[in-house]
Amino acid sequence: QSALTQPRSVSGSPGQSVTISCTGTSSDVGGYNYVSWYQQHPGKAPKLMIYDVSKRPSGVPDRFSGSKSGNTASLTISGLQAEDEADYYCCSYAGSYDWVFGGGTKLTVL
Amino acid sequence: QITLKESGPTLVKPTQTLTLTCTFSGFSLSTSGVGVGWIRQPPGKALEWLALIYWNDDKRYSPSLKSRLTITKDTSKNQVVLTMTNMDPVDTATYYCAHSVGGSFDYWGQGTLVTVSS
């Protein structure tokens, strides 16, 4: 069970869109529709932003969207805002009631 | 509303056993489908899933740490306890507990930093 692969960093200007990828295998991302995304600001606990690949919890702006194709899931943030600057982690169910996180992506808003 | 809070020692010595308690409110761990998990994060590094206990007492562990971890629940006290044996400096991290239902961790505790040092 290896960590999911995410880009170390992405950046974008206010108002632009960015996409963060999360690549796993057919045993995790590709095998189940249980991919979630978490936003973490420095010194804070992670916050759930997307669950079940593309669903948004109540209170999460619709600027955040999720998708999946094969073994790769993606988080897209449109209309970037300064407050979106944070670390983002994907997580997937990996079968047998196990879970695996990605290595994290630092989003910089230029 | 759902809240969780981690408690335990802030400093442990190498080879010692770490015991962390997650005290929660706003839900019952006897409700079908509900789980409480533990996730850790070394300073400046990524999140790592450690263990999860479900409403039916099913327990799951990270394969890489399975031999060192034990997770238990006390439904009457609304607590989940994680023990990790043979602590090493590489286990220095912030340890989080989180509520799980379905396919995600939707509520998290504030985390507790555990330092392993002699």
Short mmCIF file of C-alpha atoms in Angstrom, two decimals:
data_model
loop_
_atom_site.label_atom_id
_atom_site.label_comp_id
_atom_site.label_asym_id
_atom_site.label_seq_id
_atom_site.Cartn_x
_atom_site.Cartn_y
_atom_site.Cartn_z
CA GLN A 1 0.00 0.00 0.00
CA SER A 2 1.94 3.05 -1.27
CA ALA A 3 0.99 6.68 -0.86
CA LEU A 4 -1.00 8.21 -3.69
CA THR A 5 1.03 10.44 -6.01
CA GLN A 6 0.35 14.17 -6.06
CA PRO A 7 2.39 17.02 -7.53
CA ARG A 8 4.47 18.69 -4.85
CA SER A 9 3.24 22.14 -5.79
CA VAL A 10 0.88 24.04 -8.08
CA SER A 11 0.24 27.72 -8.46
CA GLY A 12 -2.20 30.11 -10.02
CA SER A 13 -3.24 33.74 -10.02
CA PRO A 14 -6.42 35.02 -8.40
CA GLY A 15 -9.43 34.24 -10.57
CA GLN A 16 -7.69 31.44 -12.44
CA SER A 17 -8.35 27.71 -12.18
CA VAL A 18 -5.94 25.05 -10.99
CA THR A 19 -6.16 21.28 -11.00
CA ILE A 20 -4.40 18.95 -8.59
CA SER A 21 -4.00 15.33 -9.62
CA CYS A 22 -3.91 12.26 -7.42
CA THR A 23 -2.67 9.05 -9.01
CA GLY A 24 -3.10 5.63 -7.47
CA THR A 25 -3.76 2.14 -8.74
CA SER A 26 -6.68 -0.09 -9.58
CA SER A 27 -6.53 -1.26 -5.96
CA ASP A 28 -7.41 2.13 -4.56
CA VAL A 29 -8.35 5.20 -6.65
CA GLY A 30 -9.33 3.19 -9.71
CA GLY A 31 -11.21 0.53 -7.81
CA TYR A 32 -13.58 2.55 -5.67
CA ASN A 33 -15.52 5.81 -5.75
CA TYR A 34 -14.26 6.74 -2.31
CA VAL A 35 -11.78 9.50 -3.09
CA SER A 36 -11.78 12.50 -0.79
CA TRP A 37 -9.83 15.76 -0.71
CA TYR A 38 -8.65 17.76 2.29
CA GLN A 39 -7.47 21.35 2.64
CA GLN A 40 -4.96 22.13 5.36
CA HIS A 41 -3.81 25.59 6.33
CA PRO A 42 -0.57 25.91 8.34
CA GLY A 43 -0.99 24.80 11.92
CA LYS A 44 -4.57 23.69 11.36
CA ALA A 45 -6.35 20.37 11.12
CA PRO A 46 -7.32 19.12 7.66
CA LYS A 47 -10.76 20.08 6.37
CA LEU A 48 -12.86 17.86 4.11
CA MET A 49 -13.49 19.57 0.77
CA ILE A 50 -14.64 16.74 -1.51
CA TYR A 51 -15.88 13.21 -0.78
CA ASP A 52 -17.00 10.27 -2.89
CA VAL A 53 -14.92 11.65 -5.80
CA SER A 54 -17.10 14.66 -6.56
CA LYS A 55 -19.47 15.50 -3.70
CA ARG A 56 -19.10 18.70 -1.69
CA PRO A 57 -19.91 18.88 2.02
CA SER A 58 -22.24 21.61 3.10
CA GLY A 59 -20.44 24.93 3.32
CA VAL A 60 -17.70 24.17 0.79
CA PRO A 61 -17.81 26.67 -2.11
CA ASP A 62 -18.84 25.30 -5.48
CA ARG A 63 -15.51 26.60 -6.81
CA PHE A 64 -14.16 23.27 -5.59
CA SER A 65 -14.93 20.24 -7.73
CA GLY A 66 -13.65 16.69 -7.99
CA SER A 67 -13.49 14.07 -10.68
CA LYS A 68 -11.86 10.75 -11.50
CA SER A 69 -10.64 8.98 -14.60
CA GLY A 70 -9.16 5.54 -14.28
CA ASN A 71 -6.56 5.50 -11.53
CA THR A 72 -6.29 9.29 -11.32
CA ALA A 73 -8.51 11.63 -9.34
CA SER A 74 -8.45 15.39 -9.68
CA LEU A 75 -9.39 18.40 -7.61
CA THR A 76 -10.15 21.59 -9.53
CA ILE A 77 -10.38 24.97 -7.89
CA SER A 78 -11.86 27.66 -10.07
CA GLY A 79 -11.89 31.38 -9.41
CA LEU A 80 -8.82 31.12 -7.19
CA GLN A 81 -8.84 33.25 -4.07
CA ALA A 82 -6.03 34.15 -1.72
CA GLU A 83 -7.62 32.06 1.05
CA ASP A 84 -7.32 28.94 -1.10
CA GLU A 85 -3.55 28.95 -0.55
CA ALA A 86 -2.98 25.80 1.49
CA ASP A 87 -1.84 22.20 1.32
CA TYR A 88 -4.22 19.74 -0.31
CA TYR A 89 -4.32 15.99 0.28
CA CYS A 90 -6.22 13.29 -1.51
CA CYS A 91 -7.30 10.09 0.20
CA SER A 92 -8.70 6.86 -1.17
CA TYR A 93 -10.26 3.72 0.14
CA ALA A 94 -7.87 0.87 -0.61
CA GLY A 95 -10.04 -2.15 -0.01
CA SER A 96 -10.33 -4.35 3.07
CA TYR A 97 -11.40 -1.27 5.02
CA ASP A 98 -7.93 0.30 4.56
CA TRP A 99 -7.19 3.90 3.57
CA VAL A 100 -4.29 5.69 1.88
CA PHE A 101 -3.40 9.39 1.61
CA GLY A 102 -1.51 11.24 -1.05
CA GLY A 103 1.79 13.00 -0.49
CA GLY A 104 0.17 16.43 -0.49
CA THR A 105 0.25 19.43 -2.83
CA LYS A 106 1.14 22.97 -1.85
CA LEU A 107 -1.08 25.47 -3.64
CA THR A 108 0.35 28.96 -4.03
CA VAL A 109 -1.88 31.83 -5.08
CA LEU A 110 0.39 34.25 -6.92
CA GLN B 1 -22.39 19.26 16.44
CA ILE B 2 -19.60 16.72 16.08
CA THR B 3 -16.36 17.41 17.91
CA LEU B 4 -13.29 15.30 18.61
CA LYS B 5 -10.28 15.97 20.81
CA GLU B 6 -7.05 14.07 21.17
CA SER B 7 -5.22 13.73 24.46
CA GLY B 8 -2.06 12.02 25.62
CA PRO B 9 1.60 12.64 26.37
CA THR B 10 3.49 15.29 24.46
CA LEU B 11 6.84 13.59 25.02
CA VAL B 12 7.71 9.90 25.01
CA LYS B 13 11.06 8.15 25.14
CA PRO B 14 12.30 5.78 22.46
CA THR B 15 11.06 2.19 22.92
CA GLN B 16 8.16 3.35 25.10
CA THR B 17 4.50 2.75 24.29
CA LEU B 18 2.33 5.70 23.29
CA THR B 19 -1.31 5.79 24.38
CA LEU B 20 -3.59 8.41 22.84
CA THR B 21 -7.24 8.99 23.63
CA CYS B 22 -9.82 10.52 21.32
CA THR B 23 -12.83 11.88 23.18
CA PHE B 24 -15.74 12.77 20.98
CA SER B 25 -19.26 14.17 21.13
CA GLY B 26 -22.15 14.69 18.75
CA PHE B 27 -22.33 11.12 17.51
CA SER B 28 -22.41 7.54 18.75
CA LEU B 29 -19.87 4.91 17.81
CA SER B 30 -22.63 2.35 18.05
CA THR B 31 -24.44 3.82 15.05
CA SER B 32 -24.21 1.67 11.93
CA GLY B 33 -21.63 2.87 9.44
CA VAL B 34 -19.73 5.15 11.79
CA GLY B 35 -16.02 4.88 12.44
CA VAL B 36 -13.22 6.79 14.17
CA GLY B 37 -9.79 6.86 12.63
CA TRP B 38 -6.30 7.99 13.56
CA ILE B 39 -4.09 9.88 11.14
CA ARG B 40 -0.65 11.34 11.84
CA GLN B 41 1.52 14.00 10.24
CA PRO B 42 5.26 14.36 10.91
CA PRO B 43 6.43 17.98 10.97
CA GLY B 44 6.45 19.34 7.43
CA LYS B 45 5.34 16.03 5.95
CA ALA B 46 2.22 14.36 4.60
CA LEU B 47 -0.76 12.81 6.32
CA GLU B 48 -0.54 9.09 7.05
CA TRP B 49 -3.52 6.91 7.90
CA LEU B 50 -2.86 4.70 10.94
CA ALA B 51 -5.98 2.89 12.07
CA LEU B 52 -9.75 2.92 12.08
CA ILE B 53 -12.36 1.30 14.31
CA TYR B 54 -15.93 0.83 13.16
CA TRP B 55 -19.25 0.80 14.96
CA ASN B 56 -19.28 -3.01 14.84
CA ASP B 57 -15.80 -3.19 16.46
CA ASP B 58 -14.13 -4.08 13.17
CA LYS B 59 -10.57 -2.76 13.36
CA ARG B 60 -8.27 -1.88 10.49
CA TYR B 61 -4.60 -0.95 10.61
CA SER B 62 -2.03 0.48 8.25
CA PRO B 63 -0.17 -2.54 6.88
CA SER B 64 3.20 -0.90 7.55
CA LEU B 65 2.44 -0.27 11.23
CA LYS B 66 0.03 -3.08 11.99
CA SER B 67 2.37 -4.91 14.35
CA ARG B 68 2.73 -1.85 16.58
CA LEU B 69 -0.83 -0.53 16.71
CA THR B 70 -3.92 -1.35 18.74
CA ILE B 71 -7.18 0.56 18.52
CA THR B 72 -10.07 0.12 20.93
CA LYS B 73 -13.32 1.90 21.72
CA ASP B 74 -15.37 2.61 24.81
CA THR B 75 -18.80 3.46 23.52
CA SER B 76 -20.14 4.40 26.94
CA LYS B 77 -17.37 6.97 27.41
CA ASN B 78 -17.39 8.17 23.77
CA GLN B 79 -13.69 7.43 23.53
CA VAL B 80 -11.33 5.69 21.14
CA VAL B 81 -7.84 4.74 22.29
CA LEU B 82 -4.80 4.15 20.09
CA THR B 83 -1.67 2.51 21.40
CA MET B 84 1.60 2.40 19.48
CA THR B 85 4.46 0.32 20.80
CA ASN B 86 8.22 0.70 20.46
CA MET B 87 8.17 4.41 19.72
CA ASP B 88 11.03 5.86 17.68
CA PRO B 89 12.06 9.46 16.89
CA VAL B 90 10.62 9.00 13.38
CA ASP B 91 7.21 8.64 15.02
CA THR B 92 7.37 12.29 16.08
CA ALA B 93 4.22 13.77 14.59
CA THR B 94 0.91 15.45 15.15
CA TYR B 95 -1.66 12.75 15.74
CA TYR B 96 -5.25 13.39 14.69
CA CYS B 97 -8.44 11.46 15.29
CA ALA B 98 -11.31 11.85 12.85
CA HIS B 99 -14.93 10.81 12.43
CA SER B 100 -15.57 8.62 9.44
CA VAL B 101 -18.77 7.71 7.69
CA GLY B 102 -18.97 6.34 4.21
CA GLY B 103 -15.85 7.16 2.28
CA SER B 104 -14.20 10.06 4.06
CA PHE B 105 -13.02 11.66 7.28
CA ASP B 106 -15.46 14.49 7.72
CA TYR B 107 -14.68 15.82 11.18
CA TRP B 108 -11.21 16.11 12.67
CA GLY B 109 -9.78 16.83 16.07
CA GLN B 110 -7.30 19.65 16.55
CA GLY B 111 -4.42 17.18 16.74
CA THR B 112 -1.81 16.57 19.39
CA LEU B 113 1.94 16.81 18.83
CA VAL B 114 3.89 13.87 20.17
CA THR B 115 7.67 14.14 20.31
CA VAL B 116 9.82 11.05 20.69
CA SER B 117 13.12 11.86 22.31
CA SER B 118 15.33 10.64 25.08
#
